[in-house]
Structures are given as C-alpha cells and as structure tokens.
XYZ file of C-alpha atoms in Angstrom:
462
model
C -2.419 6.136 -31.040
C -5.922 4.878 -30.077
C -7.681 7.923 -31.241
C -6.280 6.929 -34.980
C -7.195 4.070 -35.086
C -10.791 4.473 -33.822
C -10.977 7.154 -36.359
C -9.845 4.883 -39.771
C -11.989 2.115 -38.491
C -15.125 4.586 -38.526
C -13.400 5.546 -42.163
C -13.438 1.863 -42.905
C -16.882 2.351 -42.499
C -18.419 5.316 -43.415
C -16.373 3.819 -46.855
C -18.529 0.274 -46.761
C -21.655 2.449 -46.378
C -20.860 4.730 -49.234
C -19.947 1.659 -50.853
C -23.589 -0.490 -50.165
C -25.159 2.865 -51.457
C -23.110 2.983 -54.693
C -23.709 -0.801 -55.298
C -27.401 0.298 -54.696
C -27.774 1.176 -58.636
C -26.241 0.016 -61.879
C -25.178 3.571 -62.869
C -23.080 3.942 -59.615
C -22.005 0.289 -58.890
C -18.484 0.284 -59.656
C -17.189 3.208 -57.813
C -19.519 1.770 -54.842
C -17.578 -1.308 -55.081
C -13.928 0.750 -55.540
C -15.362 2.972 -51.915
C -15.969 0.163 -50.159
C -12.645 -1.883 -51.094
C -10.951 0.966 -49.862
C -12.873 0.909 -46.877
C -11.882 -3.026 -46.549
C -8.419 -2.274 -47.040
C -8.120 0.872 -44.181
C -10.038 -1.459 -41.588
C -7.291 -4.702 -42.635
C -4.421 -1.829 -42.452
C -5.943 -0.348 -38.333
C -6.304 -3.758 -37.442
C -2.716 -5.436 -38.341
C -1.322 -1.686 -36.505
C -4.261 -2.205 -33.366
C -1.983 -5.257 -31.434
C 1.299 -3.032 -30.938
C -0.662 -0.560 -28.726
C -0.305 -3.297 -26.234
C 1.968 -4.718 -23.805
C 3.102 -7.996 -26.695
C 3.919 -7.339 -29.233
C 3.121 -9.838 -31.863
C 5.919 -11.485 -33.643
C 3.318 -13.462 -35.963
C 3.517 -10.691 -39.097
C 5.926 -12.266 -41.688
C 2.867 -15.312 -41.019
C 0.380 -12.660 -41.743
C 2.435 -10.853 -44.041
C 2.397 -14.319 -46.124
C -1.183 -15.385 -45.848
C -2.474 -11.723 -47.532
C 0.395 -11.908 -50.459
C -0.563 -15.830 -51.229
C -4.538 -14.609 -51.011
C -3.894 -12.137 -52.653
C -2.676 -13.723 -55.178
C -5.580 -15.996 -55.446
C -7.882 -14.001 -55.937
C -6.916 -11.418 -58.333
C -6.141 -14.464 -60.903
C -9.281 -15.694 -59.944
C -11.190 -12.372 -60.497
C -9.251 -11.644 -63.601
C -9.575 -14.671 -65.630
C -13.251 -15.772 -63.970
C -16.114 -15.563 -67.818
C -19.056 -14.184 -67.014
C -20.930 -17.865 -67.249
C -18.899 -18.673 -64.197
C -19.048 -15.350 -62.093
C -21.761 -16.794 -60.108
C -19.616 -19.933 -59.386
C -16.423 -17.762 -58.160
C -19.286 -15.353 -55.320
C -20.545 -18.754 -54.129
C -16.174 -20.101 -53.319
C -15.738 -16.623 -52.538
C -19.086 -16.135 -50.122
C -18.210 -19.680 -48.489
C -14.503 -18.415 -47.681
C -15.553 -15.977 -45.939
C -18.252 -18.116 -43.787
C -15.547 -20.742 -43.515
C -12.793 -18.590 -42.435
C -15.322 -17.694 -39.908
C -15.699 -20.731 -38.051
C -11.970 -21.723 -38.209
C -11.032 -18.684 -36.372
C -14.260 -19.653 -33.890
C -13.340 -22.985 -33.693
C -9.978 -21.495 -32.891
C -10.626 -19.424 -29.752
C -12.561 -22.082 -28.661
C -10.048 -24.871 -27.877
C -7.867 -22.517 -26.724
C -11.007 -20.940 -24.058
C -9.530 -20.986 -20.480
C -12.200 -22.884 -18.035
C -12.742 -19.573 -16.575
C -14.329 -18.137 -19.093
C -16.403 -21.017 -19.515
C -18.627 -20.418 -17.805
C -18.637 -16.901 -16.449
C -18.874 -14.985 -19.518
C -21.321 -14.794 -23.290
C -17.912 -16.234 -25.021
C -18.680 -19.948 -26.423
C -22.324 -18.817 -26.623
C -20.355 -16.710 -29.078
C -18.189 -18.600 -30.277
C -20.405 -21.606 -30.380
C -22.522 -19.623 -32.646
C -20.500 -18.990 -36.147
C -19.153 -22.085 -35.929
C -22.666 -23.084 -36.434
C -23.715 -19.819 -39.244
C -20.227 -20.034 -40.766
C -19.801 -24.024 -40.836
C -23.278 -23.832 -43.201
C -22.032 -21.340 -44.931
C -18.706 -23.022 -45.653
C -20.202 -25.438 -47.104
C -23.495 -24.054 -48.136
C -21.427 -21.846 -50.330
C -19.275 -24.722 -51.976
C -21.944 -27.179 -52.777
C -23.498 -23.842 -54.768
C -20.865 -23.413 -56.373
C -20.356 -27.310 -57.519
C -24.553 -27.177 -58.912
C -24.063 -23.921 -60.217
C -20.299 -25.411 -62.128
C -22.302 -28.489 -63.611
C -20.068 -30.601 -61.321
C -23.491 -32.370 -59.658
C -27.078 -32.175 -60.263
C -29.549 -32.791 -57.914
C -30.126 -36.186 -58.522
C -26.716 -36.617 -57.278
C -27.119 -35.228 -53.402
C -31.092 -35.382 -53.241
C -32.556 -37.682 -51.086
C -36.261 -38.999 -50.506
C -37.942 -36.955 -48.333
C -35.105 -34.520 -48.522
C -36.772 -31.993 -46.824
C -37.856 -33.710 -43.021
C -33.721 -34.883 -43.339
C -33.540 -30.959 -43.607
C -34.897 -30.386 -40.206
C -34.154 -33.589 -38.882
C -30.336 -32.183 -39.026
C -31.316 -27.971 -37.713
C -32.601 -29.624 -35.109
C -29.808 -32.669 -34.913
C -27.040 -30.214 -34.828
C -28.350 -27.220 -32.880
C -29.219 -29.110 -29.894
C -24.713 -30.733 -30.573
C -23.899 -27.487 -30.059
C -25.143 -26.807 -27.146
C -24.060 -29.864 -25.857
C -21.632 -28.449 -25.935
C -21.448 -25.504 -24.411
C -22.479 -27.457 -21.717
C -19.937 -30.301 -21.876
C -17.016 -28.543 -23.636
C -13.778 -30.627 -24.315
C -11.924 -30.495 -28.329
C -14.516 -33.890 -29.475
C -17.642 -32.253 -28.973
C -16.294 -29.535 -30.429
C -14.959 -30.888 -33.796
C -17.949 -33.039 -33.905
C -20.685 -29.561 -33.993
C -18.516 -28.372 -36.564
C -18.770 -31.892 -38.537
C -22.741 -31.699 -37.609
C -23.117 -28.714 -39.310
C -21.135 -28.769 -42.579
C -23.257 -31.646 -43.042
C -26.595 -29.204 -42.344
C -24.929 -26.477 -44.562
C -24.550 -28.907 -46.987
C -28.247 -30.673 -46.502
C -30.103 -27.312 -46.548
C -28.248 -26.555 -50.519
C -29.126 -30.021 -51.613
C -32.993 -29.771 -52.490
C -32.061 -26.353 -53.922
C -31.764 -25.431 -57.798
C -33.784 -24.394 -60.780
C -34.174 -20.472 -60.627
C -34.110 -20.114 -56.769
C -30.052 -20.510 -56.986
C -29.742 -16.714 -57.577
C -31.963 -16.563 -53.808
C -30.286 -19.220 -52.179
C -26.976 -17.272 -53.101
C -28.241 -14.097 -51.732
C -28.950 -16.280 -48.208
C -25.987 -17.668 -48.401
C -24.210 -14.595 -49.006
C -26.308 -13.171 -45.487
C -25.177 -16.453 -43.162
C -21.685 -14.560 -43.927
C -21.990 -11.679 -42.855
C -23.636 -12.849 -39.749
C -20.298 -15.390 -39.468
C -18.502 -12.304 -38.962
C -19.874 -10.304 -37.023
C -19.923 -12.981 -34.828
C -16.347 -13.239 -35.500
C -15.924 -9.700 -34.822
C -17.840 -9.723 -31.281
C -15.055 -12.913 -31.108
C -12.252 -9.860 -31.109
C -14.527 -7.063 -29.802
C -13.475 -5.901 -32.697
C -16.463 -3.158 -33.883
C -15.172 -3.219 -38.266
C -15.938 -6.684 -38.035
C -19.237 -6.394 -36.157
C -20.325 -3.694 -38.632
C -18.865 -5.113 -41.903
C -20.380 -7.815 -41.176
C -24.055 -6.699 -40.268
C -24.469 -4.930 -43.154
C -23.374 -7.367 -45.780
C -25.657 -9.635 -43.642
C -28.884 -6.318 -43.988
C -27.896 -6.704 -47.526
C -28.173 -10.470 -48.344
C -31.113 -9.989 -46.003
C -32.867 -7.421 -47.702
C -32.468 -9.357 -50.958
C -32.991 -12.594 -50.182
C -36.292 -11.273 -49.640
C -36.424 -8.288 -52.288
C -35.752 -11.232 -55.013
C -38.385 -13.771 -53.410
C -41.146 -10.919 -53.872
C -40.199 -10.488 -57.246
C -41.170 -14.502 -57.446
C -44.350 -14.284 -55.832
C -42.953 -17.273 -52.963
C -42.006 -17.031 -49.175
C -38.718 -17.715 -47.825
C -39.702 -20.695 -46.368
C -41.279 -21.380 -49.563
C -37.691 -21.503 -51.258
C -35.771 -23.286 -48.833
C -38.014 -25.759 -48.758
C -39.688 -26.756 -51.353
C -37.022 -25.589 -54.198
C -38.562 -26.096 -58.316
C -38.668 -29.282 -59.512
C -40.517 -30.048 -63.273
C -43.600 -30.403 -62.246
C -47.150 -29.475 -63.798
C -48.004 -29.634 -67.897
C -45.533 -27.877 -68.048
C -43.064 -30.248 -67.147
C -45.253 -32.715 -69.683
C -45.545 -34.083 -73.094
C -46.481 -30.681 -75.352
C -48.144 -33.436 -77.568
C -48.279 -32.396 -81.386
C -47.623 -28.834 -80.747
C -44.906 -26.874 -83.594
C -42.504 -24.264 -83.546
C -41.800 -21.925 -86.098
C -39.289 -21.707 -87.234
C -37.167 -18.902 -89.322
C -34.354 -17.537 -90.577
C -31.497 -14.845 -89.268
C -33.135 -13.056 -92.737
C -36.748 -13.556 -91.608
C -35.128 -11.732 -87.794
C -33.633 -8.831 -90.002
C -36.357 -7.839 -91.722
C -39.394 -7.617 -89.195
C -36.318 -5.642 -86.671
C -35.579 -3.470 -89.521
C -38.880 -2.308 -89.845
C -39.919 -2.292 -86.258
C -40.128 1.403 -83.972
C -39.328 -0.463 -81.296
C -37.495 -4.218 -79.751
C -36.833 -5.380 -76.703
C -34.208 -7.402 -75.406
C -34.924 -10.193 -72.964
C -30.697 -11.427 -71.487
C -31.018 -14.229 -70.173
C -28.580 -17.026 -68.949
C -27.955 -18.678 -72.497
C -27.128 -14.975 -73.198
C -23.130 -16.055 -71.303
C -22.731 -19.351 -71.903
C -22.610 -17.711 -75.732
C -21.196 -15.074 -74.526
C -23.516 -13.391 -77.508
C -23.428 -10.596 -75.511
C -20.955 -7.970 -77.720
C -23.049 -8.902 -80.974
C -26.165 -7.789 -79.091
C -24.444 -4.582 -78.764
C -23.198 -3.696 -82.314
C -27.525 -4.723 -82.783
C -28.269 -1.762 -80.094
C -25.886 0.462 -82.149
C -27.257 -0.312 -84.994
C -30.557 -0.278 -84.938
C -30.683 3.315 -82.593
C -29.042 4.893 -85.283
C -31.862 4.069 -87.557
C -34.234 5.480 -84.822
C -35.398 2.422 -83.474
C -36.298 2.731 -79.488
C -34.413 -0.353 -77.801
C -34.880 -1.022 -74.777
C -34.088 -4.231 -71.792
C -36.391 -6.266 -69.805
C -34.282 -8.072 -66.890
C -36.090 -10.409 -64.504
C -34.517 -10.061 -61.055
C -33.922 -13.765 -61.333
C -32.428 -14.266 -64.827
C -29.249 -15.567 -64.913
C -27.156 -17.466 -62.051
C -27.343 -14.695 -58.926
C -28.673 -11.546 -58.004
C -27.941 -8.536 -61.188
C -26.337 -11.546 -63.170
C -27.697 -9.487 -65.792
C -26.523 -6.215 -65.122
C -23.697 -6.956 -65.047
C -23.139 -8.610 -68.226
C -24.840 -5.808 -70.731
C -22.185 -3.675 -68.139
C -19.261 -5.292 -69.571
C -19.865 -4.215 -73.061
C -21.177 -0.422 -71.887
C -24.752 -0.502 -72.931
C -26.837 2.583 -71.514
C -28.059 2.155 -67.862
C -31.251 4.369 -69.102
C -32.473 1.586 -71.545
C -32.279 -1.545 -68.278
C -35.968 -1.878 -67.286
C -37.258 -4.210 -64.564
C -39.760 -6.110 -64.898
C -42.543 -4.011 -63.554
C -41.086 -1.011 -66.138
C -40.000 -3.718 -68.882
C -44.463 -4.834 -68.729
C -45.433 -1.779 -69.582
C -43.768 -2.137 -72.579
C -44.753 -4.666 -74.521
C -47.668 -3.261 -75.174
C -46.270 -1.188 -78.034
C -43.174 -3.258 -78.545
C -43.197 -4.500 -82.113
C -40.436 -7.457 -81.695
C -39.236 -8.908 -78.620
C -35.577 -10.870 -78.852
C -35.711 -13.696 -76.050
C -31.640 -14.059 -75.704
C -30.911 -17.023 -73.975
C -34.002 -16.798 -70.969
C -36.659 -18.938 -70.496
C -38.144 -19.564 -67.396
C -37.946 -16.016 -66.590
C -40.884 -15.461 -69.358
C -42.942 -18.102 -69.458
C -46.782 -18.357 -69.428
C -47.274 -20.809 -66.756
C -46.131 -18.878 -64.660
C -50.113 -17.161 -65.447
C -51.618 -19.870 -66.867
C -50.482 -23.766 -65.439
C -51.510 -23.638 -61.710
C -50.386 -26.895 -61.874
C -46.631 -25.932 -62.441
C -44.573 -25.208 -60.261
C -43.643 -21.396 -61.219
C -47.241 -20.651 -61.050
C -48.090 -17.906 -59.085
C -43.427 -16.480 -59.895
C -44.155 -12.710 -61.848
C -42.700 -13.246 -65.804
C -41.896 -10.769 -68.238
C -45.137 -10.912 -70.674
C -43.229 -11.388 -74.027
C -45.965 -12.957 -75.374
C -48.519 -9.217 -75.434
C -46.464 -7.754 -78.594
C -46.518 -7.991 -81.466
C -43.623 -10.861 -83.276
C -41.298 -12.416 -80.483
C -37.824 -14.242 -81.170
C -36.701 -16.482 -78.960
C -32.604 -17.479 -80.292
C -32.882 -20.964 -78.249
C -29.670 -24.056 -79.423
C -33.105 -26.615 -78.781
C -36.487 -27.374 -77.888
C -34.749 -28.316 -74.388
C -36.300 -26.961 -70.819
C -34.551 -24.635 -68.991
C -33.268 -24.702 -65.490
C -36.020 -24.952 -63.620
C -36.489 -27.950 -66.158
C -39.568 -27.389 -67.423
C -41.093 -26.682 -70.778
C -42.201 -23.139 -71.762
C -45.460 -22.491 -73.570
C -44.277 -19.394 -74.841
C -42.170 -20.846 -78.114
C -45.931 -22.783 -78.893
C -48.242 -19.409 -79.370
C -48.677 -17.938 -82.585
C -46.770 -15.279 -82.310
C -43.629 -16.999 -81.537
C -40.990 -17.581 -83.787
C -37.500 -19.559 -82.919
C -33.920 -18.898 -84.199
C -31.974 -21.432 -83.436
C -28.334 -21.545 -83.004
C -25.940 -20.497 -81.451
C -26.679 -17.155 -79.674
C -23.461 -15.508 -81.211
C -23.782 -16.726 -84.586
C -27.211 -15.792 -84.612
C -26.333 -12.267 -83.823
C -23.830 -12.028 -86.206
C -25.985 -13.562 -89.388
C -29.184 -10.594 -88.816
C -26.276 -7.854 -88.070
C -24.905 -8.999 -91.774
C -28.409 -9.302 -93.417
C -29.959 -6.491 -92.038
C -27.033 -4.256 -92.762
C -28.216 -5.950 -96.643
C -31.286 -3.689 -96.386
C-alpha cells in the first residue's frame, strides 16, 4: 500500500504544478485553480489513510471528519457570498488561517516533544521556526483583513517611529525563540507565540495604501513557508512541496509587484506609501472640468479607439457589468476597446483581472502596464473607472511625492481622459492626483454604475 500512497502524493504534486502554471495566465486561471484543488483533494485523502499502514490504528477519524465538514461549509459559504469588493479581505483571512494552522500544529508538537528529541534532533528547531513564521502570517493577515475591510485604519495602529519598533520586535521575537530552544517549557513557548503574534501585527500596521497588494502577496509567501516547515515536522512530502510552491510563487509575485512599483521590498516593508510631497497638498486655485453623460457619449460615439482603466472604485460600484455593455456596444460600432491593467490596481494581485473575467470580458483586450502605455499615443478616449493612484502623474514629475518613481499608466497622453469619481477625495495612497486638473481631463462625478448607464442611454440615441 505504501506504493499507492506515494503515487497519490506524486499525482497531487503534479496537479499543484500544473495548477500554478494555469494560474499564470487569465485564460487558464479557472482551469488551473480546479486542477490545483483536485491535487489538494488527492493529497488530503492520501494523508488521512496513510496512518492506517502503521501498527496503531488511529481512533480520531470522527473528529477529523467533523472538522472537515464544518471547515468546508464555512469556506464554501464564505466564497459563495463574498462580494468582489471583499475578495481581498477573504483572501487575507483564508491566508491567515493557513498560517494559524501551522502555528497551532507546531505549538502542540512542541508541548508533546520527548526530552530526548529536544537535545538530539533538529525537530525543535523546525517546530520553533514554524511557530515564528506561522504566527507572523496569522496575526499579520488578520490585521490586513481588518484594514482592507475598513474596520481598522492606520491612525489606530501606527505608533511614532513604528519602523524602529518593528525592528526591535523582530529581533526580540527571534531572540526569545532562540531562548526557548535552550530553555524549553510550556511557559517559554507560550510567551514566544505571543511575542511573534505581536510582531506579525506590528509588521503590517504601518503598511497601507498602494502597498497593500504587495503585503498580501508577501503574507501568502510566508504562509507557504510555514506550511512547508510543518511538513518537515510530520515528514510529509506533499505538505513540504505544497508549502514550497506557495512560498516560491508568493515570493516571485511579490518581487514582480515591487518591480512594477519601482520599489524594493525593504522599502515597502519599512516605508509604506504615505501622503507626502506636493501631490498631497492643496491644489490651490486649480479647477476641474466636468462633463455630462451626454458629452461623454458623444466623445465615445465618434472615437476609433477607447481604453478603460479599472480600479478598486469599479469593484465598489459593481460597474463591471455596465462596462461590459458599453464595450459590446462600442465594438459593434467598430470602436476598438482595450483595458489598461496596472499590476497593483485594486486591493490584491490580479484583482482587476478577476473583476473583468466575472463579466466575460475577453482576455485578449487586457493590456499590462507597458502595453497600455504603448496604446495611449493613438487612443482617442480613456475612461478611468475607479482608479486613482495608478494614473497619477506625480509618480513621474513630482520628486516630493511618496509615489515618485512608481510606473503608472500615463493616461494623460491620450487625446481625452474621462475620470469617473464620486468626489475629489484622494485615492487609497492618500495623495491628490494632478491628472484631474489637466486640460484634456474631464470629470464625471457620481456613482460609476449610474454614470455608465446614463452614457449607454445617451449613446444609443445618437
């Protein structure tokens, strides 16, 4: 039977790899997710029956089955009911629970350690490492969820000189974990867990604004590492492989997103985007030009190429359906429509891709940052629907801005720009956008869904 169990693990591992490969492209992401889930199912079933090969038959399958049923029901209902605007929060909480699981497993194993193992093997080191990274992932992801959901804001959790506090907590947590290795006891391990949880919470506290997608990706990587470490505790190859794949994928994605913002990971972790520089200040006597849905309809009707730049505001307004309707209408009238997707648009990696895929917008129309900028020279109208920081000119021409140096979609290079916004309030990074005051920019104030509906009504009458 050993051969069959190892074969099941091999099949599961292949499914993980094929699933990750599928997730690398929007066209195959759904299929990749299903394949990876299938691999996980095979791995779980094999792991459940593997102990039956031993001399002692486990008698806790009732508890395991109950936990699986309860957890599956909660996960399924949460995923079914979640709104697109709350998808980042769901990802954060699920990710945090993964890190928390690794933390609790390691804690239990440490409390059950044989004294002989504590001095003669690497097992205590692996357990303590799992507790360290699992705790950080757990508490950090929980705070990320609370911040994304608006239940906590930066002012409530950020202290003066918080970066130095984080450095102290990191060193102190590592030092106490090492101390616990040499002085193992229930008291020292519980204190270690508490300190690591506090550090994880504090680590995420000063990070916000446009950095949040990077943090979610980084925390996902940390959870993968904690799962891999837990696999070493149980000598379970599929846990090790799955954790390594998640950790590696999360790390690569984090690096790519940092490159997309032209920032180092250390700068993201220590700095964070804050409202600073001229872009955060008062715009003085500058005025904006507003237009009506009828004006927007006329511009679109007689365009030959239109680009739509979605942002988190599109998800909030649930305007993707109206965007799809406008897209279809323009396409029927020989207007080329493309979508400019910035790597950090939204609140999590790939947020806008998922949002547009929900209404079956063709993947061929989605352009990455560089491709989007290449399109702009011959684009008649750009519709900025709910995006703000990713189209901010301050990233290019204001050295005093906190986003200076971040590559953005340079929508102002198009002939006309229409920005859909509820008000003149700054975006998630907390800085004002000079784009709104440029001569070729028009503001269409109001709910994006209602505005798009009105444009559709007007354009059909032209």
